[in-house]
């Protein structure tokens, strides 16, 4: 079993900011738009270095999505930035008509996803965004696991022609993937091979899954851990290859169990290889105020919850 | 460039196209389409600088965005007659497997269309984005857009109106089709718009008015005047008063034909009022 090392906690939104800085220097077509949240999105360096390629839209997210769509008509690659809640639900119709249905090359970059935004509470959190975005035909949905992977994903989506939803977060989480990684959209990453159970995780719950796998190994349980950074298109083959070996699955995500990664995995299993599955996710609820750690504990989104789900699913094999 | 009579003939033919398209499938929006016929004919045949052929980026040419997508019949007819796609294709309007969807879209690859519209209130934002791209590209061509007056009830417009003035998007001309009607009745009855021209002015736009948007000469003069006011630090707005259903006597002075097709007998009456000019498709 590979032992992964936390290279130092960092926020995934800063990974996005670092990616934007690099894109600003390497891709002249990349432009950035923001709805009054520059500090939260960590794009100040991009703005300082490319002021003509930054558009401060103000607190007007619908207008931001439309302007982004328009900028593609002229060959620009717009990256929009605001909180995940205001990047999706608030502007769903604008994204649907002007971006997805019109097949515009807009990158919707969403920070403060999930509940770990913390103290601001449910109005600023969102646990439905993956579902909203993955239901849109043609939309690519990406939820990277740490700082390095978020930076790599930011660079990769600039090269992809078509609308993308890129989801990241506020709290500092373990940074454990290589700094020089190549990000391949739609390609699941096998982090640890195992024989008893498959843990399929996305976002910062990938790290929690690795912690859970270590504890499970101490109990004599061999867990396979797969990092699904791209929820759509989903790497069906990687999932099926794994469950055919292990015979059961736990999915883990900071999202509602309705509409998220877990349901996407269920669709693959139900269609090709029916398999017992447990969901580590929120249970159709809104969030609340609290520290990220308190919220992950209360809503069952950490390594302890993943371990418990594994023990439960093993009994159903 | 066509002369005045040729343009007027085209207006009449486009009216026939609109009526026949909507009649054939017994659905669509003739009222607003007929009201904006002079505007579309003037824009595409007299005002805009257009390249041959069509590409999505539209660099080095003027671009137009239709925000109130339900008036697709007039848009499709004028695009076809300008050569973007075969005029015969108007026969497929709203039919299964057609590129001419009920509301315009890029999804089916119809030349001349650069954004989907139909869900109202989004077109001005898109037009602003395209105008900003032109500035970034050092392309001095203009962006035009058309919006229904009822559509201004959507709040996104006012975000866009604020943005365009605040950021000096002065390579952009937005036209408001002020016909005073929407599906449920007059705009005054449904949700009054107040003084639209004054609202744009206080938001910081350069505003001009076309008193009779169904007078081809006035429309051309108004659009040329608007062009002359671009590049001066303000976005330009044209408030264009039109008659919904213009050119068909029983469709005028009512909102009844906003989204209703004529029956066989009504079609014959309407076509008789707009005799064939440059040839039916």
XYZ file of C-alpha atoms in Angstrom:
598
model
C 0.000 0.000 0.000
C 1.399 3.351 -1.052
C 1.820 5.831 1.755
C 0.932 9.353 0.669
C 2.475 12.328 2.432
C 0.771 15.597 3.165
C 3.173 18.167 1.711
C 1.470 20.882 3.733
C -2.119 21.962 3.962
C -3.321 24.434 1.386
C -6.618 25.587 -0.097
C -7.717 24.343 -3.497
C -8.867 27.844 -4.463
C -5.232 28.916 -4.225
C -4.427 26.077 -6.607
C -6.891 27.693 -8.999
C -5.254 31.081 -8.487
C -1.815 29.597 -9.180
C -3.168 27.998 -12.338
C -4.644 31.295 -13.480
C -1.318 33.043 -12.892
C 0.382 30.517 -15.138
C -2.347 30.724 -17.785
C -2.022 34.495 -17.772
C 1.610 34.086 -18.762
C 1.185 31.274 -21.258
C -2.211 31.580 -22.975
C -3.074 35.030 -24.379
C -6.683 34.000 -25.090
C -7.512 33.322 -21.444
C -9.605 36.075 -19.830
C -10.988 36.194 -16.285
C -14.303 37.508 -14.992
C -15.288 37.921 -11.380
C -18.408 38.972 -9.508
C -16.869 40.977 -6.660
C -14.898 38.102 -5.105
C -11.354 38.583 -6.373
C -9.809 37.933 -2.971
C -11.821 34.781 -2.437
C -10.905 33.415 -5.866
C -7.170 34.155 -5.452
C -6.785 35.714 -8.901
C -5.101 38.996 -7.926
C -1.805 38.018 -9.550
C -3.551 37.270 -12.861
C -5.213 40.690 -12.653
C -1.985 42.507 -11.776
C -0.155 40.920 -14.682
C -3.003 41.088 -17.234
C -5.303 43.975 -16.302
C -6.718 44.213 -19.839
C -7.778 40.577 -19.688
C -9.738 40.894 -16.444
C -13.391 41.969 -16.206
C -14.802 43.002 -12.845
C -18.511 42.393 -13.369
C -19.782 43.418 -9.963
C -22.460 41.584 -7.994
C -24.274 40.476 -11.145
C -23.647 36.802 -11.793
C -26.245 36.396 -14.552
C -24.611 39.212 -16.500
C -21.210 37.597 -15.890
C -22.289 34.321 -17.484
C -23.726 36.119 -20.514
C -20.644 38.297 -20.982
C -18.471 35.190 -20.718
C -20.528 33.516 -23.442
C -20.148 36.618 -25.614
C -16.388 36.774 -25.111
C -16.023 33.333 -26.680
C -17.456 34.867 -29.860
C -14.141 36.393 -30.800
C -12.014 33.484 -29.664
C -11.489 34.259 -25.989
C -11.409 31.572 -23.297
C -13.320 33.086 -20.352
C -12.882 31.808 -16.794
C -15.685 33.023 -14.518
C -15.160 33.168 -10.785
C -17.502 33.321 -7.844
C -18.758 31.050 -5.052
C -20.114 27.672 -6.189
C -23.623 28.574 -5.044
C -23.689 31.714 -7.196
C -21.853 29.923 -10.049
C -24.582 27.343 -10.528
C -28.021 27.569 -8.954
C -28.267 31.330 -9.184
C -27.452 31.343 -12.895
C -28.609 27.930 -14.030
C -30.726 29.256 -16.888
C -27.968 31.559 -18.139
C -25.523 28.649 -18.147
C -28.096 26.373 -19.771
C -29.035 28.644 -22.680
C -26.093 30.929 -23.320
C -23.258 28.512 -22.453
C -24.186 24.815 -22.552
C -26.902 24.785 -25.234
C -24.887 27.301 -27.253
C -21.742 25.174 -26.745
C -19.616 28.104 -25.647
C -16.073 27.615 -24.449
C -16.636 29.037 -20.960
C -14.903 27.727 -17.828
C -17.157 28.146 -14.798
C -14.783 28.185 -11.855
C -16.451 27.834 -8.496
C -14.910 28.326 -5.092
C -16.319 27.678 -1.609
C -18.157 24.553 -2.779
C -19.807 22.202 -0.307
C -20.308 22.904 3.384
C -16.669 23.455 4.361
C -16.965 27.114 3.461
C -17.992 27.008 7.087
C -19.188 29.843 9.224
C -21.113 31.769 6.553
C -23.699 29.017 6.671
C -26.157 27.448 4.265
C -26.899 30.535 2.154
C -23.307 30.563 0.920
C -22.749 26.797 0.838
C -23.958 24.468 -1.886
C -24.382 20.702 -1.919
C -26.276 20.443 -5.214
C -23.882 22.005 -7.709
C -22.373 18.808 -9.122
C -25.857 17.541 -9.855
C -26.967 20.772 -11.489
C -23.918 20.946 -13.718
C -23.642 17.275 -14.652
C -27.238 17.245 -15.886
C -26.411 19.816 -18.557
C -25.645 18.168 -21.906
C -22.088 18.867 -23.006
C -20.889 20.129 -19.635
C -17.653 18.707 -18.216
C -17.606 18.549 -14.391
C -14.320 18.505 -12.484
C -13.715 18.380 -8.717
C -9.992 18.106 -7.953
C -8.665 16.827 -4.623
C -5.895 19.199 -3.537
C -3.882 22.321 -4.339
C -1.592 20.710 -6.906
C -4.371 18.888 -8.713
C -6.544 22.017 -8.823
C -3.705 23.943 -10.422
C -3.168 21.159 -12.955
C -6.898 21.016 -13.706
C -7.034 24.785 -14.242
C -4.292 24.506 -16.851
C -5.908 21.490 -18.493
C -9.371 22.975 -18.960
C -7.941 25.897 -20.928
C -6.871 23.338 -23.537
C -10.286 21.655 -23.616
C -12.758 23.079 -26.147
C -16.183 23.291 -24.497
C -17.939 24.334 -21.304
C -16.418 23.162 -18.028
C -17.489 23.366 -14.401
C -14.435 23.418 -12.122
C -15.235 23.043 -8.429
C -12.920 23.816 -5.531
C -13.058 25.003 -1.954
C -12.059 27.338 0.802
C -10.513 25.302 3.653
C -6.907 24.246 3.732
C -6.697 20.530 3.009
C -3.848 18.059 2.630
C -1.753 18.614 -0.500
C -0.446 15.188 -1.471
C -0.403 14.863 -5.269
C 2.696 15.672 -7.354
C 3.342 19.286 -8.286
C 4.351 18.281 -11.805
C 1.313 16.091 -12.543
C -0.411 16.089 -15.905
C -4.189 16.401 -15.604
C -6.174 14.245 -17.988
C -9.879 15.137 -18.108
C -12.073 12.076 -17.626
C -9.273 9.773 -16.479
C -9.684 8.301 -12.997
C -6.546 7.857 -10.909
C -5.799 4.642 -9.053
C -4.174 5.704 -5.792
C -4.057 2.383 -3.951
C -4.826 -1.086 -5.175
C -6.837 -3.391 -2.937
C -8.991 -6.490 -3.032
C -11.828 -6.171 -0.492
C -13.582 -2.899 -1.253
C -13.390 -0.005 -3.719
C -13.462 3.508 -2.315
C -14.327 6.008 -5.033
C -13.816 9.575 -3.872
C -13.738 13.099 -5.231
C -12.450 16.419 -3.937
C -10.802 16.599 -0.536
C -12.509 13.377 0.523
C -9.863 11.584 -1.554
C -7.361 12.353 1.218
C -9.855 11.222 3.827
C -10.254 7.984 1.852
C -6.514 7.387 1.947
C -6.546 7.884 5.720
C -9.480 5.491 5.990
C -7.676 2.905 3.832
C -4.667 2.998 6.168
C -6.852 2.348 9.193
C -8.703 -0.405 7.367
C -5.438 -2.075 6.463
C -4.598 -2.209 10.168
C -7.873 -4.100 10.598
C -6.927 -6.531 7.821
C -9.168 -4.977 5.149
C -7.643 -4.235 1.756
C -9.235 -1.112 0.233
C -8.727 0.108 -3.312
C -8.823 3.913 -3.531
C -9.719 5.704 -6.750
C -9.594 9.463 -7.253
C -12.435 10.583 -9.519
C -11.473 14.177 -10.271
C -13.759 14.225 -13.325
C -17.370 13.407 -12.525
C -18.452 13.970 -16.108
C -17.367 12.366 -18.333
C -17.064 9.544 -15.803
C -14.355 6.912 -16.204
C -16.763 3.962 -16.303
C -14.034 1.466 -17.145
C -11.868 2.279 -14.136
C -14.886 1.872 -11.852
C -15.993 -1.429 -13.386
C -12.487 -2.897 -13.470
C -12.178 -2.201 -9.762
C -15.566 -3.454 -8.572
C -15.219 -6.662 -10.566
C -12.196 -7.330 -8.364
C -13.522 -6.105 -4.997
C -17.274 -6.669 -5.260
C -18.398 -3.628 -3.267
C -18.119 0.161 -3.327
C -18.112 3.194 -1.077
C -18.410 6.575 -2.763
C -17.284 9.701 -0.917
C -18.015 13.320 -1.788
C -18.801 16.663 -0.202
C -22.186 16.880 -1.902
C -25.733 15.692 -1.479
C -26.069 11.940 -2.018
C -28.735 12.859 -4.575
C -27.240 14.000 -7.846
C -23.569 13.686 -7.030
C -20.689 11.319 -7.760
C -22.364 8.474 -5.885
C -25.398 8.495 -8.125
C -23.210 8.626 -11.228
C -21.350 5.546 -9.991
C -24.654 3.820 -9.212
C -25.764 4.339 -12.804
C -22.612 2.627 -14.085
C -23.003 -0.278 -11.661
C -26.730 -0.753 -12.237
C -26.177 -0.806 -15.982
C -23.139 -3.072 -16.136
C -22.363 -4.833 -12.846
C -24.848 -4.475 -9.973
C -22.798 -4.098 -6.799
C -23.482 -3.173 -3.156
C -22.724 0.530 -2.600
C -22.694 2.880 0.383
C -22.735 6.663 0.080
C -20.555 8.998 2.115
C -22.299 12.274 1.319
C -24.781 14.623 2.891
C -28.234 13.129 3.313
C -30.513 15.546 1.459
C -29.971 18.410 3.843
C -28.793 22.005 3.844
C -25.638 22.895 5.745
C -25.175 25.267 8.669
C -22.556 27.488 10.298
C -19.524 25.926 11.939
C -15.846 25.271 11.378
C -15.018 22.987 8.447
C -13.849 20.250 10.825
C -17.023 20.462 12.908
C -19.183 20.326 9.795
C -17.332 17.376 8.274
C -17.754 15.542 11.536
C -21.435 16.411 11.976
C -22.387 15.606 8.369
C -20.255 12.467 8.154
C -17.747 13.527 5.530
C -14.437 12.324 6.982
C -12.233 9.229 7.206
C -14.214 7.863 10.168
C -17.432 8.023 8.145
C -15.706 6.320 5.206
C -14.429 3.526 7.466
C -17.914 3.003 8.872
C -19.379 2.874 5.356
C -16.784 0.279 4.318
C -17.609 -1.963 7.283
C -21.284 -1.648 6.405
C -20.902 -2.416 2.699
C -18.644 -5.406 3.375
C -21.539 -7.076 5.192
C -23.676 -6.726 2.051
C -21.211 -8.467 -0.293
C -26.121 47.749 -51.991
C -29.846 47.488 -52.830
C -31.826 50.642 -53.616
C -34.836 51.835 -51.623
C -37.384 49.993 -53.755
C -35.418 46.763 -53.597
C -35.278 47.003 -49.823
C -39.004 47.708 -49.624
C -39.678 44.694 -51.856
C -37.554 42.593 -49.561
C -39.580 43.793 -46.575
C -42.771 42.634 -48.247
C -41.275 39.287 -49.192
C -39.988 38.725 -45.649
C -43.507 39.390 -44.349
C -44.799 36.678 -46.700
C -42.085 34.318 -45.466
C -43.034 34.961 -41.839
C -46.730 34.352 -42.467
C -46.161 31.191 -44.484
C -43.633 29.724 -42.026
C -45.890 30.226 -39.035
C -48.998 29.061 -40.887
C -47.405 25.830 -42.085
C -46.655 24.536 -38.590
C -49.547 26.342 -36.909
C -47.168 27.791 -34.321
C -44.666 30.581 -33.876
C -44.674 34.317 -33.282
C -45.847 36.421 -36.223
C -46.742 39.652 -34.370
C -43.295 40.755 -33.179
C -41.673 39.339 -36.310
C -43.834 41.503 -38.590
C -43.199 44.517 -36.390
C -39.408 44.200 -36.760
C -39.202 43.367 -40.450
C -37.972 46.797 -41.549
C -35.301 46.729 -38.843
C -33.932 43.329 -39.877
C -34.003 44.088 -43.591
C -32.210 47.395 -43.062
C -29.662 45.962 -40.642
C -28.606 43.001 -42.755
C -28.819 44.633 -46.175
C -27.874 48.255 -45.588
C -26.205 48.824 -42.231
C -23.930 45.997 -41.106
C -20.522 45.285 -42.587
C -20.537 41.537 -43.184
C -17.942 39.095 -44.457
C -18.808 36.489 -47.040
C -19.632 33.164 -45.428
C -20.059 32.485 -41.733
C -17.749 31.672 -38.861
C -18.622 31.647 -35.192
C -15.921 34.122 -34.074
C -17.068 36.800 -36.534
C -13.800 38.703 -36.475
C -13.515 41.689 -38.850
C -17.261 42.061 -39.379
C -20.235 43.513 -37.528
C -22.258 41.096 -35.394
C -25.909 40.996 -34.430
C -27.505 39.269 -31.439
C -31.227 38.611 -31.199
C -32.243 38.571 -27.557
C -36.010 38.095 -27.947
C -35.583 34.797 -29.760
C -39.283 34.146 -30.249
C -39.280 36.419 -33.299
C -37.186 33.782 -35.059
C -39.333 33.837 -38.249
C -38.121 37.298 -39.257
C -34.536 36.451 -38.264
C -34.517 33.213 -40.283
C -36.125 34.804 -43.320
C -33.667 37.700 -43.421
C -30.669 35.410 -42.837
C -31.780 33.093 -45.622
C -32.432 35.919 -48.026
C -29.033 37.398 -47.167
C -27.498 34.085 -48.255
C -26.581 32.417 -44.962
C -28.505 29.257 -45.846
C -30.889 28.142 -48.628
C -34.197 30.018 -48.672
C -35.983 26.688 -49.231
C -34.907 25.667 -45.741
C -37.548 28.066 -44.368
C -39.910 25.199 -45.221
C -38.502 23.281 -42.241
C -39.258 25.912 -39.593
C -40.192 24.216 -36.287
C -40.278 20.758 -37.868
C -38.496 17.698 -36.492
C -34.808 17.384 -37.487
C -34.689 21.019 -38.648
C -31.914 23.549 -38.093
C -34.671 26.159 -37.745
C -35.702 25.520 -34.154
C -38.662 27.381 -32.677
C -36.160 29.660 -30.993
C -32.740 30.238 -32.583
C -29.809 28.132 -31.471
C -26.230 27.364 -32.405
C -26.858 23.766 -31.397
C -28.063 22.690 -34.843
C -25.319 24.575 -36.660
C -27.431 27.124 -38.517
C -25.163 29.718 -40.190
C -25.856 33.252 -39.001
C -26.772 32.315 -35.432
C -24.114 32.801 -32.752
C -26.068 32.273 -29.522
C -29.248 30.555 -28.418
C -32.057 32.821 -27.277
C -35.599 32.357 -26.150
C -35.266 32.388 -22.437
C -35.500 36.168 -22.228
C -33.140 38.780 -20.878
C -29.771 37.241 -21.705
C -28.919 38.796 -25.057
C -27.529 42.098 -23.865
C -24.960 40.407 -21.642
C -23.826 38.239 -24.543
C -23.620 41.234 -26.871
C -21.496 43.089 -24.324
C -19.143 40.100 -24.100
C -18.796 40.048 -27.887
C -18.144 43.805 -27.872
C -15.418 43.366 -25.250
C -13.842 40.611 -27.360
C -13.796 42.982 -30.357
C -11.954 45.561 -28.272
C -9.425 42.965 -27.074
C -8.891 41.861 -30.668
C -8.376 45.413 -31.926
C -11.355 44.862 -34.234
C -13.198 48.130 -34.882
C -16.441 46.569 -36.070
C -19.683 47.014 -34.171
C -22.045 44.841 -32.161
C -25.810 45.201 -32.632
C -28.592 43.628 -30.613
C -32.378 43.642 -30.507
C -34.560 43.296 -27.409
C -38.273 43.227 -26.869
C -39.677 45.859 -24.550
C -41.446 43.294 -22.386
C -38.107 41.546 -22.080
C -36.798 44.514 -20.104
C -38.829 43.164 -17.195
C -36.025 40.602 -16.766
C -33.554 41.952 -14.215
C -30.451 40.694 -15.986
C -30.935 43.489 -18.543
C -30.375 46.102 -15.888
C -27.172 44.406 -14.737
C -26.019 44.561 -18.361
C -27.199 48.142 -18.898
C -25.250 49.223 -15.808
C -22.151 47.310 -16.891
C -22.053 48.637 -20.461
C -22.239 52.259 -19.337
C -19.906 51.821 -16.383
C -17.276 50.199 -18.569
C -17.692 52.421 -21.658
C -18.698 49.635 -24.041
C -19.042 52.123 -26.894
C -18.753 49.743 -29.839
C -22.247 48.484 -29.135
C -25.739 49.510 -30.321
C -28.723 47.959 -28.524
C -32.162 48.434 -30.042
C -35.348 48.137 -28.018
C -38.445 47.115 -29.953
C -41.006 49.297 -28.223
C -44.303 47.816 -29.370
C -46.000 48.024 -25.994
C -47.318 44.459 -26.131
C -46.480 41.162 -24.491
C -48.225 37.779 -24.268
C -50.690 38.662 -21.536
C -51.542 42.128 -22.815
C -50.021 45.585 -22.998
C -46.798 46.173 -21.119
C -48.634 48.907 -19.230
C -51.100 46.338 -17.942
C -48.649 43.516 -17.213
C -45.751 45.457 -15.687
C -45.287 49.084 -16.726
C -41.855 49.933 -18.100
C -42.096 53.663 -17.511
C -40.013 55.893 -19.753
C -37.586 53.427 -21.306
C -35.481 56.057 -23.092
C -35.076 58.042 -19.888
C -34.123 54.920 -17.963
C -31.302 54.147 -20.395
C -30.190 57.793 -20.223
C -29.948 57.881 -16.454
C -28.006 54.631 -16.576
C -25.447 56.491 -18.726
C -26.269 55.460 -22.288
C -26.466 57.631 -25.396
C -30.099 57.228 -26.444
C -31.836 58.024 -29.700
C -35.337 57.256 -30.845
C -36.912 55.983 -34.042
C -40.465 57.258 -33.967
C -41.794 54.889 -36.607
C -39.829 51.661 -36.720
C -42.021 50.459 -39.578
C -40.821 53.243 -41.864
C -37.792 51.850 -43.653
C -36.306 55.272 -44.290
C -36.569 56.248 -40.622
C -35.043 52.952 -39.530
C -32.045 53.335 -41.846
C -31.521 56.944 -40.781
C -31.783 55.982 -37.130
C -29.315 53.118 -37.440
C -26.851 55.324 -39.341
C -27.204 58.011 -36.687
C -26.542 55.400 -33.988
C -23.428 54.231 -35.850
C -22.119 57.786 -35.910
C -22.459 57.978 -32.129
C -20.346 54.896 -31.386
C -16.769 55.197 -30.173
C -17.541 58.143 -27.933
C -17.350 56.542 -24.520
C -20.981 55.465 -24.178
C -23.003 52.478 -25.346
C -25.744 53.527 -27.751
C -29.402 52.622 -27.371
C -32.110 52.982 -29.993
C -35.680 53.114 -28.746
C -37.640 52.021 -31.801
C -41.425 52.247 -31.720
C -43.063 49.573 -33.857
C -46.497 48.121 -34.513
C -46.816 44.475 -33.630
C -48.296 42.632 -36.619
C -47.379 45.458 -38.998
C -48.404 44.955 -42.623
C -51.392 42.739 -41.872
C -54.433 44.809 -40.943
C -56.135 42.307 -38.635
C -52.907 41.580 -36.736
C -52.271 45.221 -35.822
C -53.440 47.133 -32.746
C -53.640 43.978 -30.614
C -51.414 41.564 -28.736
C -53.541 38.643 -29.974
C -51.011 37.629 -32.637
C -47.986 37.603 -30.364
C -47.773 33.829 -30.525
C -50.605 32.631 -32.734
C -50.612 31.380 -36.325
C -53.177 32.394 -38.981
C -55.564 29.758 -40.358
C -55.866 29.094 -44.098
C -58.339 31.873 -44.733
C -56.461 34.392 -42.604
C -53.235 33.497 -44.392
C -54.795 34.237 -47.781
C -56.043 37.598 -46.539
C -52.643 38.465 -45.068
C -50.711 37.394 -48.156
C -53.045 39.424 -50.390
C -51.992 42.467 -48.388
C -48.327 41.590 -49.062
C -48.051 40.479 -52.702
C -45.065 38.412 -53.797
C -42.040 40.490 -54.788
C -38.695 38.719 -55.063
C -40.186 35.209 -55.061
C -41.665 32.804 -52.542
C -39.480 29.967 -51.303
